[in-house]
PDB file of C-alpha atoms in Angstrom:
ATOM      1  CA  MET K   1     240.411 174.333  20.269  1.00  0.00           C
ATOM      2  CA  SER K   2     243.967 173.532  19.259  1.00  0.00           C
ATOM      3  CA  GLY K   3     245.640 175.444  16.438  1.00  0.00           C
ATOM      4  CA  ARG K   4     246.684 172.142  14.869  1.00  0.00           C
ATOM      5  CA  THR K   5     244.866 171.083  11.718  1.00  0.00           C
ATOM      6  CA  ARG K   6     245.002 167.635  10.147  1.00  0.00           C
ATOM      7  CA  ALA K   7     247.474 168.954   7.557  1.00  0.00           C
ATOM      8  CA  SER K   8     249.722 170.604  10.150  1.00  0.00           C
ATOM      9  CA  ALA K   9     249.622 167.465  12.320  1.00  0.00           C
ATOM     10  CA  LYS K  10     250.635 165.312   9.345  1.00  0.00           C
ATOM     11  CA  LYS K  11     253.474 167.712   8.503  1.00  0.00           C
ATOM     12  CA  ALA K  12     254.665 167.724  12.132  1.00  0.00           C
ATOM     13  CA  GLY K  13     254.546 163.909  12.193  1.00  0.00           C
ATOM     14  CA  SER K  14     256.526 163.597   8.952  1.00  0.00           C
ATOM     15  CA  SER K  15     259.118 166.081  10.180  1.00  0.00           C
ATOM     16  CA  PHE K  16     259.422 164.230  13.502  1.00  0.00           C
ATOM     17  CA  GLU K  17     259.867 160.885  11.697  1.00  0.00           C
ATOM     18  CA  ARG K  18     262.555 162.411   9.461  1.00  0.00           C
ATOM     19  CA  SER K  19     264.509 163.930  12.358  1.00  0.00           C
ATOM     20  CA  THR K  20     264.273 160.633  14.304  1.00  0.00           C
ATOM     21  CA  ALA K  21     265.492 158.587  11.321  1.00  0.00           C
ATOM     22  CA  ASP K  22     268.292 161.042  10.541  1.00  0.00           C
ATOM     23  CA  TYR K  23     269.503 161.042  14.145  1.00  0.00           C
ATOM     24  CA  LEU K  24     269.522 157.233  14.391  1.00  0.00           C
ATOM     25  CA  ALA K  25     271.192 156.896  10.976  1.00  0.00           C
ATOM     26  CA  ALA K  26     273.954 159.260  12.130  1.00  0.00           C
ATOM     27  CA  VAL K  27     274.634 157.637  15.512  1.00  0.00           C
ATOM     28  CA  VAL K  28     273.606 153.969  15.050  1.00  0.00           C
ATOM     29  CA  ASP K  29     273.552 152.728  11.444  1.00  0.00           C
ATOM     30  CA  ASP K  30     273.365 154.686   8.197  1.00  0.00           C
ATOM     31  CA  ARG K  31     270.847 152.177   6.764  1.00  0.00           C
ATOM     32  CA  ILE K  32     268.140 153.421   9.159  1.00  0.00           C
ATOM     33  CA  ASP K  33     265.478 155.491   7.385  1.00  0.00           C
ATOM     34  CA  ARG K  34     261.785 156.323   7.255  1.00  0.00           C
ATOM     35  CA  ARG K  35     259.582 153.524   5.992  1.00  0.00           C
ATOM     36  CA  VAL K  36     257.084 153.721   3.178  1.00  0.00           C
ATOM     37  CA  LYS K  37     253.558 153.456   4.595  1.00  0.00           C
ATOM     38  CA  ASN K  38     251.961 150.034   4.104  1.00  0.00           C
ATOM     39  CA  GLY K  39     248.331 150.770   4.996  1.00  0.00           C
ATOM     40  CA  ALA K  40     246.695 147.978   6.991  1.00  0.00           C
ATOM     41  CA  LYS K  41     249.998 146.069   7.191  1.00  0.00           C
ATOM     42  CA  ASP K  42     251.994 149.009   8.570  1.00  0.00           C
ATOM     43  CA  ARG K  43     255.360 147.938   9.970  1.00  0.00           C
ATOM     44  CA  GLY K  44     256.284 151.101  11.865  1.00  0.00           C
ATOM     45  CA  ASP K  45     257.622 154.492  10.862  1.00  0.00           C
ATOM     46  CA  ILE K  46     261.376 153.811  10.909  1.00  0.00           C
ATOM     47  CA  GLY K  47     263.100 150.861   9.225  1.00  0.00           C
ATOM     48  CA  GLY K  48     266.575 149.383   9.323  1.00  0.00           C
ATOM     49  CA  ILE K  49     266.846 149.060  13.096  1.00  0.00           C
ATOM     50  CA  ARG K  50     268.249 145.734  14.271  1.00  0.00           C
ATOM     51  CA  HIS K  51     269.343 144.411  17.624  1.00  0.00           C
ATOM     52  CA  MET K  52     270.922 141.000  18.250  1.00  0.00           C
ATOM     53  CA  GLY K  53     269.839 139.933  14.766  1.00  0.00           C
ATOM     54  CA  GLY K  54     266.182 140.931  15.185  1.00  0.00           C
ATOM     55  CA  ARG K  55     264.270 143.843  13.699  1.00  0.00           C
ATOM     56  CA  VAL K  56     262.996 146.596  15.985  1.00  0.00           C
ATOM     57  CA  VAL K  57     259.863 148.553  15.039  1.00  0.00           C
ATOM     58  CA  LEU K  58     259.680 152.253  15.903  1.00  0.00           C
ATOM     59  CA  GLU K  59     256.421 154.169  15.912  1.00  0.00           C
ATOM     60  CA  CYS K  60     256.948 157.956  16.002  1.00  0.00           C
ATOM     61  CA  LYS K  61     254.395 160.278  17.599  1.00  0.00           C
ATOM     62  CA  ASN K  62     254.421 164.055  17.650  1.00  0.00           C
ATOM     63  CA  ALA K  63     251.120 164.635  19.397  1.00  0.00           C
ATOM     64  CA  VAL K  64     249.653 167.288  21.642  1.00  0.00           C
ATOM     65  CA  ARG K  65     248.209 164.633  23.977  1.00  0.00           C
ATOM     66  CA  ILE K  66     249.971 161.484  25.136  1.00  0.00           C
ATOM     67  CA  ASN K  67     248.095 158.248  24.397  1.00  0.00           C
ATOM     68  CA  LEU K  68     250.530 155.533  25.485  1.00  0.00           C
ATOM     69  CA  ALA K  69     247.917 152.758  25.658  1.00  0.00           C
ATOM     70  CA  GLY K  70     246.709 153.401  22.115  1.00  0.00           C
ATOM     71  CA  TRP K  71     250.213 153.915  20.760  1.00  0.00           C
ATOM     72  CA  ALA K  72     251.453 150.716  22.455  1.00  0.00           C
ATOM     73  CA  ALA K  73     248.607 148.715  20.901  1.00  0.00           C
ATOM     74  CA  GLU K  74     249.415 150.188  17.471  1.00  0.00           C
ATOM     75  CA  THR K  75     253.130 149.447  17.922  1.00  0.00           C
ATOM     76  CA  GLU K  76     252.424 145.830  18.905  1.00  0.00           C
ATOM     77  CA  ILE K  77     250.337 145.301  15.751  1.00  0.00           C
ATOM     78  CA  GLU K  78     253.140 146.790  13.664  1.00  0.00           C
ATOM     79  CA  ARG K  79     255.743 144.665  15.482  1.00  0.00           C
ATOM     80  CA  GLY K  80     253.713 141.573  14.584  1.00  0.00           C
ATOM     81  CA  ASN K  81     253.299 142.726  10.965  1.00  0.00           C
ATOM     82  CA  ASP K  82     257.085 143.016  10.715  1.00  0.00           C
ATOM     83  CA  ASP K  83     257.790 139.833  12.730  1.00  0.00           C
ATOM     84  CA  ALA K  84     260.109 142.055  14.759  1.00  0.00           C
ATOM     85  CA  LEU K  85     261.930 141.297  17.988  1.00  0.00           C
ATOM     86  CA  ALA K  86     260.566 144.390  19.735  1.00  0.00           C
ATOM     87  CA  GLY K  87     258.682 147.623  19.244  1.00  0.00           C
ATOM     88  CA  ALA K  88     259.062 151.052  20.795  1.00  0.00           C
ATOM     89  CA  ILE K  89     257.338 154.418  20.636  1.00  0.00           C
ATOM     90  CA  VAL K  90     259.427 157.531  20.037  1.00  0.00           C
ATOM     91  CA  HIS K  91     257.329 160.473  21.177  1.00  0.00           C
ATOM     92  CA  LYS K  92     257.883 164.185  21.114  1.00  0.00           C
ATOM     93  CA  ARG K  93     259.249 165.788  24.228  1.00  0.00           C
ATOM     94  CA  HIS K  94     257.699 169.203  23.834  1.00  0.00           C
ATOM     95  CA  GLY K  95     260.073 172.075  24.390  1.00  0.00           C
ATOM     96  CA  LYS K  96     263.003 169.963  23.192  1.00  0.00           C
ATOM     97  CA  GLY K  97     263.975 170.220  19.525  1.00  0.00           C
ATOM     98  CA  ASP K  98     267.037 167.964  19.584  1.00  0.00           C
ATOM     99  CA  PRO K  99     266.116 164.442  18.381  1.00  0.00           C
ATOM    100  CA  ALA K 100     268.391 162.968  21.082  1.00  0.00           C
ATOM    101  CA  ASP K 101     266.140 164.494  23.772  1.00  0.00           C
ATOM    102  CA  GLN K 102     262.900 162.772  22.695  1.00  0.00           C
ATOM    103  CA  TRP K 103     261.133 160.105  24.784  1.00  0.00           C
ATOM    104  CA  VAL K 104     261.191 156.378  24.030  1.00  0.00           C
ATOM    105  CA  THR K 105     258.534 154.150  25.602  1.00  0.00           C
ATOM    106  CA  MET K 106     258.092 150.389  25.350  1.00  0.00           C
ATOM    107  CA  THR K 107     256.490 147.555  27.252  1.00  0.00           C
ATOM    108  CA  LEU K 108     258.565 145.594  29.727  1.00  0.00           C
ATOM    109  CA  ALA K 109     258.112 142.549  27.446  1.00  0.00           C
ATOM    110  CA  ASP K 110     259.690 144.433  24.536  1.00  0.00           C
ATOM    111  CA  PHE K 111     262.498 145.633  26.798  1.00  0.00           C
ATOM    112  CA  ALA K 112     263.139 142.039  27.930  1.00  0.00           C
ATOM    113  CA  ALA K 113     263.173 140.921  24.273  1.00  0.00           C
ATOM    114  CA  LEU K 114     265.837 143.540  23.536  1.00  0.00           C
ATOM    115  CA  LEU K 115     267.917 142.439  26.507  1.00  0.00           C
ATOM    116  CA  THR K 116     267.683 138.713  25.711  1.00  0.00           C
ATOM    117  CA  GLY K 117     267.491 138.849  21.913  1.00  0.00           C
ATOM    118  CA  ASN K 118     264.335 136.733  21.756  1.00  0.00           C
ATOM    119  CA  ARG K 119     260.616 136.767  22.483  1.00  0.00           C
ATOM    120  CA  ASN K 120     260.424 133.151  23.724  1.00  0.00           C
ATOM    121  CA  HIS K 121     259.839 134.228  27.321  1.00  0.00           C
ATOM    122  CA  ILE K 122     256.848 136.286  26.180  1.00  0.00           C
ATOM    123  CA  ASP K 123     255.187 133.375  24.374  1.00  0.00           C
ATOM    124  CA  GLN K 124     255.731 131.134  27.404  1.00  0.00           C
ATOM    125  CA  GLU K 125     254.150 133.678  29.762  1.00  0.00           C
ATOM    126  CA  ASP K 126     251.086 134.039  27.516  1.00  0.00           C
ATOM    127  CA  ALA K 127     250.517 130.267  27.340  1.00  0.00           C
TER     128      ALA K 127
END
């Protein structure tokens, strides 16, 4: 059994979100910050991220076990809730405390949306 309780996991998650937001605010745009939770209409953990005029949703995960499939599904729902250009998962790289050293994972479709500035190619492929 892990030594992590629900309370300690929540605290670790909040701390990870804060360090991620603070890092991005310092190096990208000082308007980036943690988002207020929206329940069923969650729009990601970090707000204020924009690329080529579109919003980018970030879902932060500080978990003992990696669950990319589940996290990607959650991020896609949140991207849709926010009508964002793309979504990405920032997940804890254990053994590395510096926010700059954490992992970022996204689908190839989200990466293409970032590179092109639109999701039109995604809608066409799904049709």
